[in-house]
Short mmCIF file of C-alpha atoms in Angstrom, two decimals:
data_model
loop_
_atom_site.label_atom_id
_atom_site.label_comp_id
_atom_site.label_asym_id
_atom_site.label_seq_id
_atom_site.Cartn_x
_atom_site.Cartn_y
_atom_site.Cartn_z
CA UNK A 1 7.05 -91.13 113.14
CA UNK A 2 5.96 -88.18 110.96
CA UNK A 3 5.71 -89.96 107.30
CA UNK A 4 7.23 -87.62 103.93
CA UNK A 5 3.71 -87.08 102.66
CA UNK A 6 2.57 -85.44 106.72
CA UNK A 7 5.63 -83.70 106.95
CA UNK A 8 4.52 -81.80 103.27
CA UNK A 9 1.44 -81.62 104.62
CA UNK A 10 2.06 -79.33 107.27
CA UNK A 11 4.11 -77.19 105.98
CA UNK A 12 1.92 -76.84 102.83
CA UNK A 13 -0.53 -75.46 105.70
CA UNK A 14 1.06 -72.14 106.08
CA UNK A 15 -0.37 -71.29 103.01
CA UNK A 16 -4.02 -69.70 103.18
CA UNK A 17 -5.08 -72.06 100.01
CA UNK A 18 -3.96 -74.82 101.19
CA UNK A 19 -5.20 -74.73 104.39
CA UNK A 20 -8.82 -74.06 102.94
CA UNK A 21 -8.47 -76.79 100.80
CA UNK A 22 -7.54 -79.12 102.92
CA UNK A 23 -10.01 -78.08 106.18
CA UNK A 24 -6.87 -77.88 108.52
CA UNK A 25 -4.30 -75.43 110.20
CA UNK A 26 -1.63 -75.63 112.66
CA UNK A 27 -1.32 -74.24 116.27
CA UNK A 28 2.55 -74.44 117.17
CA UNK A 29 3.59 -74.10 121.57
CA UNK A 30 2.95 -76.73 124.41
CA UNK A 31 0.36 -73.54 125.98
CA UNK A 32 -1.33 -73.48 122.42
CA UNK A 33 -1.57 -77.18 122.15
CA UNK A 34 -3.43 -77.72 125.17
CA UNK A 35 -5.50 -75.39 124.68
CA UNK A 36 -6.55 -76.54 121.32
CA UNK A 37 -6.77 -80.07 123.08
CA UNK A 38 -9.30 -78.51 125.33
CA UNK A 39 -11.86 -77.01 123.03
CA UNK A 40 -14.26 -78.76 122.28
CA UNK A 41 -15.10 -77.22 119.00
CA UNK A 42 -11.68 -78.13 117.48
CA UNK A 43 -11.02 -82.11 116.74
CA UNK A 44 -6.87 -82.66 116.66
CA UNK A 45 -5.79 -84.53 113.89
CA UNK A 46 -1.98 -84.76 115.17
CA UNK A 47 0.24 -84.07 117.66
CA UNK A 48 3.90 -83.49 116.76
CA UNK A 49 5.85 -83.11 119.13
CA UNK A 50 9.49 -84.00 120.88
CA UNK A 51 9.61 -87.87 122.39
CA UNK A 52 10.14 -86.16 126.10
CA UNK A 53 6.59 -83.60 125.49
CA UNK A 54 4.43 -86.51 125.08
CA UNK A 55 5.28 -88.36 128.52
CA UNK A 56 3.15 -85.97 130.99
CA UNK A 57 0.55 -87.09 128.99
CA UNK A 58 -1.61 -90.23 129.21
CA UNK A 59 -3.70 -92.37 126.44
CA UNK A 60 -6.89 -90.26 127.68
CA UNK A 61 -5.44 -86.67 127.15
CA UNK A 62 -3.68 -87.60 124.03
CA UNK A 63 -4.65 -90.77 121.88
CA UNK A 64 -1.95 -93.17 120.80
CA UNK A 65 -3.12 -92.70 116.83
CA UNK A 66 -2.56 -88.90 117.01
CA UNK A 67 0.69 -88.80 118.57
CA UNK A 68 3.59 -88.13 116.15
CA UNK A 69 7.00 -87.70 117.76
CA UNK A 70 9.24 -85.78 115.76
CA UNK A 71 13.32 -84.30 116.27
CA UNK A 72 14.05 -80.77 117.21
CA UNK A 73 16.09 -80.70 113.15
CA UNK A 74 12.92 -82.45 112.01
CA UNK A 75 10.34 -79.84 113.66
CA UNK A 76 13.05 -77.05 112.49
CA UNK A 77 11.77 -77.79 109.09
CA UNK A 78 7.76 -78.40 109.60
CA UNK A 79 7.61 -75.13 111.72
CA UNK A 80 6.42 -71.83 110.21
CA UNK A 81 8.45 -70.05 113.16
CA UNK A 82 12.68 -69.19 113.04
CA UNK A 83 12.43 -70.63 116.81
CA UNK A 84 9.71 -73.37 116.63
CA UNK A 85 8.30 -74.68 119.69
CA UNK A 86 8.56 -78.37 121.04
CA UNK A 87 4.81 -79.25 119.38
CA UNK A 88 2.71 -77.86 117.30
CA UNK A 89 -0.88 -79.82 116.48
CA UNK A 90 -2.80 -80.03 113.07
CA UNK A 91 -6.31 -78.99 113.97
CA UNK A 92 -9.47 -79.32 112.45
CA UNK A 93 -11.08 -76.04 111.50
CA UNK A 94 -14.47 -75.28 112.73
CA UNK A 95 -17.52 -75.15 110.81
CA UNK A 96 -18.65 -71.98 110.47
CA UNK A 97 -21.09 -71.57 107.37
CA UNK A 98 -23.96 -69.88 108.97
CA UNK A 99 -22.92 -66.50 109.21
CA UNK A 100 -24.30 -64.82 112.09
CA UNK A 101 -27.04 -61.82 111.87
CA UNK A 102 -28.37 -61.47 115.82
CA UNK A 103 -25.93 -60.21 118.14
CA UNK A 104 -26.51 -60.05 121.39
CA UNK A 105 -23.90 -58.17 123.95
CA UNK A 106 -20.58 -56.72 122.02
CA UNK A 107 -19.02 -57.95 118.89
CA UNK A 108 -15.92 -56.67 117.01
CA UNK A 109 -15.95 -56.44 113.10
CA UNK A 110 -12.44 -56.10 111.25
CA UNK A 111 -12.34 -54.57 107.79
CA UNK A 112 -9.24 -54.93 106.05
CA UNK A 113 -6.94 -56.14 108.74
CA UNK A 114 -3.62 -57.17 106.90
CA UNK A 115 -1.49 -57.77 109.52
CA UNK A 116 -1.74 -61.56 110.98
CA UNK A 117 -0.05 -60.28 114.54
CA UNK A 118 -2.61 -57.81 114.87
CA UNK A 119 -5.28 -59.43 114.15
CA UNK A 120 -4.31 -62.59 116.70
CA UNK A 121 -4.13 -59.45 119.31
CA UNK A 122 -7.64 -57.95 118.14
CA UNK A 123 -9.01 -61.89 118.69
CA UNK A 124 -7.41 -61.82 122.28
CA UNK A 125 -8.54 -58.10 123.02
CA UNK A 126 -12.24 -59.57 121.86
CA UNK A 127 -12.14 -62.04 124.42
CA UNK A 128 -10.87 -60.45 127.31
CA UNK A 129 -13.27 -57.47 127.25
CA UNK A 130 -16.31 -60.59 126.77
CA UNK A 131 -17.15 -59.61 123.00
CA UNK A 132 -19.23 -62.78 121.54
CA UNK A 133 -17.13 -63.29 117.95
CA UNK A 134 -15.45 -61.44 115.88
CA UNK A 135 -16.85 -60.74 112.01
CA UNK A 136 -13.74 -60.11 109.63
CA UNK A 137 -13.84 -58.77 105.52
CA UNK A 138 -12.69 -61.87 103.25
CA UNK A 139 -9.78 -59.30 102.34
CA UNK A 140 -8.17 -59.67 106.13
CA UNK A 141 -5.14 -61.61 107.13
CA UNK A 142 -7.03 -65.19 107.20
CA UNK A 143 -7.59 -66.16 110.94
CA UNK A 144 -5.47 -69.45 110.51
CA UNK A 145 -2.88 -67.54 109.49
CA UNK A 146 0.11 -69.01 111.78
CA UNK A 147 0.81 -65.96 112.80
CA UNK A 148 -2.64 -64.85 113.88
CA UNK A 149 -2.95 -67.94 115.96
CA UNK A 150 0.42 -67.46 117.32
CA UNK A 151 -0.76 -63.68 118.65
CA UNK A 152 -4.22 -65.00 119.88
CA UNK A 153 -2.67 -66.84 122.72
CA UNK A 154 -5.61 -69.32 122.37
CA UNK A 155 -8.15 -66.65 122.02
CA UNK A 156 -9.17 -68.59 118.41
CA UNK A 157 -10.27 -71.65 120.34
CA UNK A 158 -12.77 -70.03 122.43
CA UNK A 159 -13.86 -67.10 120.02
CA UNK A 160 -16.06 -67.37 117.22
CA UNK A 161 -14.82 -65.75 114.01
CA UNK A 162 -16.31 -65.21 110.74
CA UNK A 163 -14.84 -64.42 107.45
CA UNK A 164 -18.01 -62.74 105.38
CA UNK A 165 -19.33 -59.79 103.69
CA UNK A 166 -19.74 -57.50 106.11
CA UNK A 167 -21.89 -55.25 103.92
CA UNK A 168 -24.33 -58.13 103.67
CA UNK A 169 -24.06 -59.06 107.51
CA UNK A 170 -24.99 -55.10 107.79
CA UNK A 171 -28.20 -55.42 105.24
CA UNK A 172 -29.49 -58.30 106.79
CA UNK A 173 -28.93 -58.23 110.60
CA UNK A 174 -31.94 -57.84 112.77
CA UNK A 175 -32.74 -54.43 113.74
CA UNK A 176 -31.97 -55.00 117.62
CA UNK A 177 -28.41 -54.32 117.34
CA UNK A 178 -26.16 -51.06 116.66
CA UNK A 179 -23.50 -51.14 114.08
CA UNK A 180 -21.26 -48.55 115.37
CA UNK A 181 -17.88 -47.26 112.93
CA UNK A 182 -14.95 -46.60 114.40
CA UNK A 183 -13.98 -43.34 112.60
CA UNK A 184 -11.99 -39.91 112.77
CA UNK A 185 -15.25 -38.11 112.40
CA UNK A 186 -17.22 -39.75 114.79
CA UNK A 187 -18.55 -38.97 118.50
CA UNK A 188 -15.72 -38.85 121.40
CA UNK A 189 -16.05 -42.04 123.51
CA UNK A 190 -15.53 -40.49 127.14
CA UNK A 191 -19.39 -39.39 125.87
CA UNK A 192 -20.82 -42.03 122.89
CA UNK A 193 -24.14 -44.44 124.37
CA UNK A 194 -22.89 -47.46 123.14
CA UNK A 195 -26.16 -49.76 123.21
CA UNK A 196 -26.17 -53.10 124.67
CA UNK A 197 -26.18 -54.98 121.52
CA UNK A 198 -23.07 -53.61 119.68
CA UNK A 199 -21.61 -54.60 116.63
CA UNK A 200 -18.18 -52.17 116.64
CA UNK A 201 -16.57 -51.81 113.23
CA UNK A 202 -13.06 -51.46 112.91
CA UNK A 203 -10.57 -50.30 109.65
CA UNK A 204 -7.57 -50.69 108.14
CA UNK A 205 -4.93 -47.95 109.87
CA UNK A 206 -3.89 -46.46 107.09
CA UNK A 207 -7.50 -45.93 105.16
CA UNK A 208 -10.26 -46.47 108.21
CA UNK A 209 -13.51 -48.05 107.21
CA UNK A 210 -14.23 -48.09 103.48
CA UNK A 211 -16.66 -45.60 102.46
CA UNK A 212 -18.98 -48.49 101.11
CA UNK A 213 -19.01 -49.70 104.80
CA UNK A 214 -19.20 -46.20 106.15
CA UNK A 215 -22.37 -45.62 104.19
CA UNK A 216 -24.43 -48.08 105.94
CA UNK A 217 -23.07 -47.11 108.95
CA UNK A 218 -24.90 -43.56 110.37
CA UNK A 219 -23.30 -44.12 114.02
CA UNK A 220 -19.46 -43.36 114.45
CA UNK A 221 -16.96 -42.88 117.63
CA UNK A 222 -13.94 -41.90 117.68
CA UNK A 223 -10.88 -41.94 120.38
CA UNK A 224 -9.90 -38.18 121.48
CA UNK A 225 -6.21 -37.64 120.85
CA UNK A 226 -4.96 -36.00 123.66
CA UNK A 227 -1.41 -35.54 122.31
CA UNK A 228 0.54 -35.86 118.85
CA UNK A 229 1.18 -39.36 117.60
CA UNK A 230 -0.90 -39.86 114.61
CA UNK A 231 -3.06 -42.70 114.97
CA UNK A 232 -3.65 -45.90 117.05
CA UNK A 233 -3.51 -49.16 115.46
CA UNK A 234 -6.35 -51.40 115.14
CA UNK A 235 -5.93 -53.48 117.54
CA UNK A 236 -5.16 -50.91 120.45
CA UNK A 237 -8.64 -48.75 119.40
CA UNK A 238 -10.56 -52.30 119.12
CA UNK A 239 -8.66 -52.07 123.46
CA UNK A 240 -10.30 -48.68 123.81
CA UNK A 241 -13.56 -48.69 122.57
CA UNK A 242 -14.26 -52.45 124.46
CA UNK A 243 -13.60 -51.02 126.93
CA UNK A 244 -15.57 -48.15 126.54
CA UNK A 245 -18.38 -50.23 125.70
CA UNK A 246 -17.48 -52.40 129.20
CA UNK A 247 -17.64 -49.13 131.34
CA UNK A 248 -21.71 -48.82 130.30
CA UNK A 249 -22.01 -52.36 130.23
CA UNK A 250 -20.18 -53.83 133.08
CA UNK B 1 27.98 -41.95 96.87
CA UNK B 2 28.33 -43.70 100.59
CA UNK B 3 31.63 -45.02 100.94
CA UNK B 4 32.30 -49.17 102.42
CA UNK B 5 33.05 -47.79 106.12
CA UNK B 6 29.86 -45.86 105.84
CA UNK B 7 27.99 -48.61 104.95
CA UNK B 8 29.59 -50.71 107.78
CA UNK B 9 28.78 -48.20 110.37
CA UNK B 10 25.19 -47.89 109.20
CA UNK B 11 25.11 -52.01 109.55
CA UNK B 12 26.82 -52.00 112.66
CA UNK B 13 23.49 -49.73 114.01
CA UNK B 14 21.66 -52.73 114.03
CA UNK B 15 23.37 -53.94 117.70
CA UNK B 16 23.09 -51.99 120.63
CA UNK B 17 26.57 -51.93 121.33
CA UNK B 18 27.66 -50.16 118.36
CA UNK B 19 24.60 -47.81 118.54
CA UNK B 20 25.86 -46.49 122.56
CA UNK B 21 29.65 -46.57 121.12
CA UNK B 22 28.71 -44.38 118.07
CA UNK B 23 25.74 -42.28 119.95
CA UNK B 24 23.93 -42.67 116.60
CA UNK B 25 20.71 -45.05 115.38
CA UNK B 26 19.07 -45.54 112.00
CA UNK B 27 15.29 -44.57 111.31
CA UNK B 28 14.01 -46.25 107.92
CA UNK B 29 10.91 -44.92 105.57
CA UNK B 30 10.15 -41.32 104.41
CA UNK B 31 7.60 -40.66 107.02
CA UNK B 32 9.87 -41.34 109.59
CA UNK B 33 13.02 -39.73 108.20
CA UNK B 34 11.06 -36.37 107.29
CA UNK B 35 9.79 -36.76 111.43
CA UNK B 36 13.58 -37.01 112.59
CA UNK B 37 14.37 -33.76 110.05
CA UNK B 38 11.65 -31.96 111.91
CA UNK B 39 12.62 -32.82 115.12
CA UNK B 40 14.61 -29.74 116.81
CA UNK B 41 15.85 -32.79 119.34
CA UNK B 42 17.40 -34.63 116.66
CA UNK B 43 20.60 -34.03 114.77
CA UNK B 44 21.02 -36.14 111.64
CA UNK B 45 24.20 -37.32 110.48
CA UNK B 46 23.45 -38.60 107.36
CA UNK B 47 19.98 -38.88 104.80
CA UNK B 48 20.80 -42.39 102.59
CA UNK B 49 17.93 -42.17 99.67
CA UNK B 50 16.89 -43.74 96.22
CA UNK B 51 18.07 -40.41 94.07
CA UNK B 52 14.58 -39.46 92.76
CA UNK B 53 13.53 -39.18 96.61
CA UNK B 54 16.17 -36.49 97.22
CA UNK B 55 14.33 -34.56 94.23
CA UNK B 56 11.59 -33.23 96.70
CA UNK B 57 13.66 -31.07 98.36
CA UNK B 58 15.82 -28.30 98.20
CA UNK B 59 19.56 -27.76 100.24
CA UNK B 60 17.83 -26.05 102.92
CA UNK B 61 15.53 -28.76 103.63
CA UNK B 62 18.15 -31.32 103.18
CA UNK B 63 21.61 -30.23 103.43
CA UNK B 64 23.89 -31.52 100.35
CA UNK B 65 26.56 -32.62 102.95
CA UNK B 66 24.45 -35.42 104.45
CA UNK B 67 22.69 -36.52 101.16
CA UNK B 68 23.99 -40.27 100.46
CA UNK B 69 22.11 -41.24 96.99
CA UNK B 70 21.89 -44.95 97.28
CA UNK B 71 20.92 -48.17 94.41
CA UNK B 72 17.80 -50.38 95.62
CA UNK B 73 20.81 -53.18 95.87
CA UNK B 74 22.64 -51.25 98.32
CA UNK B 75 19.52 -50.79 100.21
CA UNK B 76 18.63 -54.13 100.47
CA UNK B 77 22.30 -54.54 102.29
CA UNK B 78 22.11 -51.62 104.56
CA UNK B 79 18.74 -51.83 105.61
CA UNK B 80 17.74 -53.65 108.87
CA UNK B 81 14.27 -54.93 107.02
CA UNK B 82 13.69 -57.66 105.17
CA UNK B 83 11.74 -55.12 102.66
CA UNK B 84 13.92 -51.56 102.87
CA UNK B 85 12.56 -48.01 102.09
CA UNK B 86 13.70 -45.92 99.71
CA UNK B 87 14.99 -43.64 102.73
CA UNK B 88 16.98 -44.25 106.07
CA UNK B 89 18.37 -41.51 107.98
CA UNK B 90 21.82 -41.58 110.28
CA UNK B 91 20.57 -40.07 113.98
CA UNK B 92 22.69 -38.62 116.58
CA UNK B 93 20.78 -39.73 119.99
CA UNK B 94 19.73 -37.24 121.79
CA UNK B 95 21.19 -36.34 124.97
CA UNK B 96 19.36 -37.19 128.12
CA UNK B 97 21.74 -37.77 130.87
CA UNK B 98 19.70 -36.29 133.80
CA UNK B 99 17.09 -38.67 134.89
CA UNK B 100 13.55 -37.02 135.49
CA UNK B 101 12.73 -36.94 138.86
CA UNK B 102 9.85 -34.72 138.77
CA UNK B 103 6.74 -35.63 137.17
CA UNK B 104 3.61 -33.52 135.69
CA UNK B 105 0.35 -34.65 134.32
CA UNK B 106 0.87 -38.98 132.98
CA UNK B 107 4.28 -40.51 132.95
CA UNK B 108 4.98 -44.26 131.21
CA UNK B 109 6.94 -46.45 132.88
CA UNK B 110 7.95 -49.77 131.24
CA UNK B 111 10.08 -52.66 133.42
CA UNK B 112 11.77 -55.43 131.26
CA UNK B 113 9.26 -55.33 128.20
CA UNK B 114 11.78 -57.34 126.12
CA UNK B 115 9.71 -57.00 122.50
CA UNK B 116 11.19 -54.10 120.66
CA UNK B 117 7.69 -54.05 118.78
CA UNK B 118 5.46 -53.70 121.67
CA UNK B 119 7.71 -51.17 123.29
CA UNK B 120 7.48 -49.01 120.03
CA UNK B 121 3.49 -49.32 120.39
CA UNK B 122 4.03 -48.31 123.78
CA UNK B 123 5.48 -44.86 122.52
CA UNK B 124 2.91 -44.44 120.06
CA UNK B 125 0.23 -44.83 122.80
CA UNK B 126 2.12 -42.19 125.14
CA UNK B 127 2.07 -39.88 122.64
CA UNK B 128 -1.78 -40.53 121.86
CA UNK B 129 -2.69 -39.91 125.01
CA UNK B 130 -0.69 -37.31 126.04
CA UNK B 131 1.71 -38.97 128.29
CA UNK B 132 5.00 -36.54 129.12
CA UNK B 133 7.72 -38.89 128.83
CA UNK B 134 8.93 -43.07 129.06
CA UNK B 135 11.07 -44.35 131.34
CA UNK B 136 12.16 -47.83 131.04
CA UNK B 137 14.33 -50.22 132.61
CA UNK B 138 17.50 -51.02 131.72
CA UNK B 139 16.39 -54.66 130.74
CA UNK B 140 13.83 -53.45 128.60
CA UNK B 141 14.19 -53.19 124.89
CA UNK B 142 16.71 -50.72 123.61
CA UNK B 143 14.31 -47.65 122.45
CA UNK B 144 16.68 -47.35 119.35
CA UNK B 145 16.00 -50.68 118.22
CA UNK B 146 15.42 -50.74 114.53
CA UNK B 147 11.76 -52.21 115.08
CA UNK B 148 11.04 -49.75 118.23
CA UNK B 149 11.72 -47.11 116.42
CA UNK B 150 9.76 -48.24 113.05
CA UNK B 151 6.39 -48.98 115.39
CA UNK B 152 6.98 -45.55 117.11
CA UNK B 153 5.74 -44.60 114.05
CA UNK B 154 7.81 -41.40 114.95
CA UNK B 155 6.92 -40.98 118.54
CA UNK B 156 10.34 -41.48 118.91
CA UNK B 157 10.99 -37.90 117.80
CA UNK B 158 8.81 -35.89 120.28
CA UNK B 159 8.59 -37.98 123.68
CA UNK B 160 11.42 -38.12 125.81
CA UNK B 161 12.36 -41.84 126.74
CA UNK B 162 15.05 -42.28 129.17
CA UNK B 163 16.35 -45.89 130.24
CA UNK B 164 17.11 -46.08 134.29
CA UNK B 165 16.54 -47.87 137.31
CA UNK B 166 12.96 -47.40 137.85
CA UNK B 167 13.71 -48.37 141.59
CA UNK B 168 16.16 -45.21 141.81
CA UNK B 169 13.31 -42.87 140.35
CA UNK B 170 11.05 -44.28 142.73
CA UNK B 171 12.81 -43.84 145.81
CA UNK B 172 14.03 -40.39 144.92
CA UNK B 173 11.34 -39.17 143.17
CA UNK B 174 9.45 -35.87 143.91
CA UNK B 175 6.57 -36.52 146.44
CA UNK B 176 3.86 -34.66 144.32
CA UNK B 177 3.27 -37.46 142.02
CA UNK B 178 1.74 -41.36 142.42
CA UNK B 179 3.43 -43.97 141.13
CA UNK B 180 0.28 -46.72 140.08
CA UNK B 181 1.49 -50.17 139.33
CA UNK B 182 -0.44 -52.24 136.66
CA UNK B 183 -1.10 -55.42 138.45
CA UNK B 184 -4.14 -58.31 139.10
CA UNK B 185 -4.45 -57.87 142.15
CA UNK B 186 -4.95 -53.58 141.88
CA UNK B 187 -8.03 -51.99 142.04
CA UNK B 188 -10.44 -51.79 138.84
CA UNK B 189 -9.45 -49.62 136.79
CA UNK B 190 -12.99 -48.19 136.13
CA UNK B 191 -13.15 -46.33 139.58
CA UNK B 192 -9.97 -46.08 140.31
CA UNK B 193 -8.67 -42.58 141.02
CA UNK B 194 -5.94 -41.26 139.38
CA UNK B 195 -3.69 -38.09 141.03
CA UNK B 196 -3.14 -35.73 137.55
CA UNK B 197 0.46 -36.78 138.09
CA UNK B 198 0.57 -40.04 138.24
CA UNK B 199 4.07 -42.26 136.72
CA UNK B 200 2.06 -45.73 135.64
CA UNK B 201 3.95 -48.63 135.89
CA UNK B 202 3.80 -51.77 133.26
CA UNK B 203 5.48 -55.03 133.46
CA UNK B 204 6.42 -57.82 131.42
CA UNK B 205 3.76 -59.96 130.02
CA UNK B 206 5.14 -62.91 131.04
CA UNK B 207 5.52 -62.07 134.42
CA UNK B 208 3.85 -59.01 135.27
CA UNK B 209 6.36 -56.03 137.37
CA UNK B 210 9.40 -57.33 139.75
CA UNK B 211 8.32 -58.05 143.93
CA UNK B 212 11.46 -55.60 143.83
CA UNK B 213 9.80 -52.78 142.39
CA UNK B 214 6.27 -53.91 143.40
CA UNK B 215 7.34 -53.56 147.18
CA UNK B 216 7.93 -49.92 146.56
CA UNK B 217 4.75 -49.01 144.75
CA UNK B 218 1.58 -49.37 147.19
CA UNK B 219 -0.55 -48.15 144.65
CA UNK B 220 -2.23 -50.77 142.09
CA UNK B 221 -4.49 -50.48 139.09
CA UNK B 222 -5.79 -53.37 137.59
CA UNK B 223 -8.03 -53.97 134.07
CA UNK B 224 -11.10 -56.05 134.69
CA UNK B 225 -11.09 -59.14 132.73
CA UNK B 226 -14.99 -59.48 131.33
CA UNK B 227 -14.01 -62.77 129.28
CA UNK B 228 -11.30 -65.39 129.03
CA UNK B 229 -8.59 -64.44 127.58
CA UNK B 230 -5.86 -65.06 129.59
CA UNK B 231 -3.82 -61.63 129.64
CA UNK B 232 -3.43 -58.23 127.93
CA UNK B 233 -0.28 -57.63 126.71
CA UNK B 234 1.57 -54.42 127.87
CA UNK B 235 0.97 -51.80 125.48
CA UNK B 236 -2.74 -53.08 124.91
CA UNK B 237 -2.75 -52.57 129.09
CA UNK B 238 -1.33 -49.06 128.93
CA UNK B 239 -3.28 -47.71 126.36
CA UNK B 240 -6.30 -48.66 128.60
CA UNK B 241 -4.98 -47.47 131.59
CA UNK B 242 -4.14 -43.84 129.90
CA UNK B 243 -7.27 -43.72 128.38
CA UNK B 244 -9.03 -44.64 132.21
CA UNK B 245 -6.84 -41.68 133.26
CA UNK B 246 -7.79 -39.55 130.42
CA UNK B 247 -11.28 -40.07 131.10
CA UNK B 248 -11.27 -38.64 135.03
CA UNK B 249 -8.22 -35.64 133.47
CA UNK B 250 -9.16 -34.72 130.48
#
């Protein structure tokens, strides 16, 4: 049974401060769950779930102490989603306080990402095209966001991501990797070298890179447009250039 | 002024049902709205605005017989978003009755993609990359969803979408053009050879396209997966695929 104070304490986790106060955030679906179960970077706190969830699973997978069966009106009112799921887990959240500065193979860098579904795609685009982690500005949609882990499909268990400065990752990385900027005015893809060590920046859609970023950053490609729409969104050029980047470095 | 059965009717927009009855659907924001005015493809019925946003035009641009001035309050009940525009416009669909049949240069084709957000991505990507037309299956979202038509980001207005059986196009299609079905077990993309016209096929996340319409495609394209996630979803998919096809037709 899920106690008053739990129950508050889950829901207080769909808020960002909260959830950084507190160390903890919550990954809601049975797919998710497991997942989460399976990494061994994340330690589970609790498992909430529906009476019937729990029984495919023994002591081992699942301990007795973390176990927390809850009713489908009860979850209805600890879920961040209109159409929860039949458990959702409170999971530790990783520590991550050494920023990174070598990079070796591809890695995506989000500036400005406000949208949480987008940037849960970007996370799952990272992974399936092999990138290493994922660097994101302090002013993007928080990577614990529900939403975010929602969209990664499990992609945040198995990816490292860093909130930092990416101006100061930029000024103090070691000189064996490209920073390359996604922008209008850059090179056309079908044609840009991307070298093996790639850090590939990536903007808001409505304003690109900032121009603070963009001046530390001398190499740019850009997608052709080959008809009229007006712009891809971040997550879909993140797609293109990967995969770019995969086609020279199979 | 916009009278109560006006405001009903633009309500009733929100359901498919009552769009097909009325042959009309509702595009929200300025962007958008001043898109559907351009478009020689779309009639409007009716331009519902904040007052001040009417001031930046004159009666040619904006006939005075379809101007609706409109309160925030009455907004908030018409609109189909939790956070209206000042703008939505009333548009007649356009007519496409005759199914396509013949097929030049890249052709989208979308079976039972269910999320009216991802299908409007899916537009915006055709449009990027040059793509002629959509056609999706009858199970797929409706392409006048309110949230199709908002991630169209007004792709909606210059790329012909028609909803059919994609198994009738296929069997009567014209012979000059290769129908490629995204699938696992298809060839990798990266040297995979696309015909110039080519109709590319995209299922549903979940569970890729139908054996049905599988058994009558031979041809099959698939993305490489150089990490773990454990799927792209479909618009992510076709904006690689385009771009893979862009790269060897430029």
């Amino acid at each position: 049974m899920l106690s008053h104070s739990q129950s508050k304490l889950i829901r207080s986790l769909r808020i960002k401060k909260h959830r950084y106060a507190e160390g903890l955030f919550v990954v809601e679906g049975s797919k998710a769950v497991l997942e989460a179960l399976q990494s061994s970077n994340h330690s589970i706190k609790m498992v909430v779930a529906h009476s019937a969830w729990f029984g495919a699973f023994n002591e081992e997978e699942i301990p007795e102490n973390i176990r927390f069966p809850i009713s489908p009106a009860d979850m209805d009112k600890i879920s961040a989603f209109d159409t929860p799921s039949e458990v959702l887990a409170v999971v530790q959240m990783p520590e991550r306080t050494q920023i990174p500065l070598q990079f070796e193979g591809l890695w995506l860098a989000a500036e400005s990402i406000r949208d949480p579904g987008n940037l849960g795609t970007m996370l799952r685009i990272a992974e399936w095209f092999g990138a290493k982690g994922l660097l994101l500005s302090p002013d993007c949609a928080d990577v614990f966001n529900p939403k975010t882990v929602q969209a990664s499909m499990g992609s945040i268990f198995r990816l490292p991501v860093f909130h930092c400065s990416l101006t100061e990752v930029l000024s103090n990385a070691a000189s064996d990797v490209a920073f390359v900027a996604a922008a209008m005015e850059g090179n056309a893809s079908p044609t840009f070298n991307f070298d093996f060590n790639t850090v590939l920046l990536l903007g808001n859609e409505g304003n690109g890179l900032s121009e603070e970023l963009l001046a530390l950053v001398p190499k740019r490609v850009n997608i052709p447009q080959w008809g009229g729409a007006e712009s891809l969104n971040a997550a879909i050029a993140s797609a293109v250039l990967a995969y770019q980047y995969r086609l020279q470095h199979p």
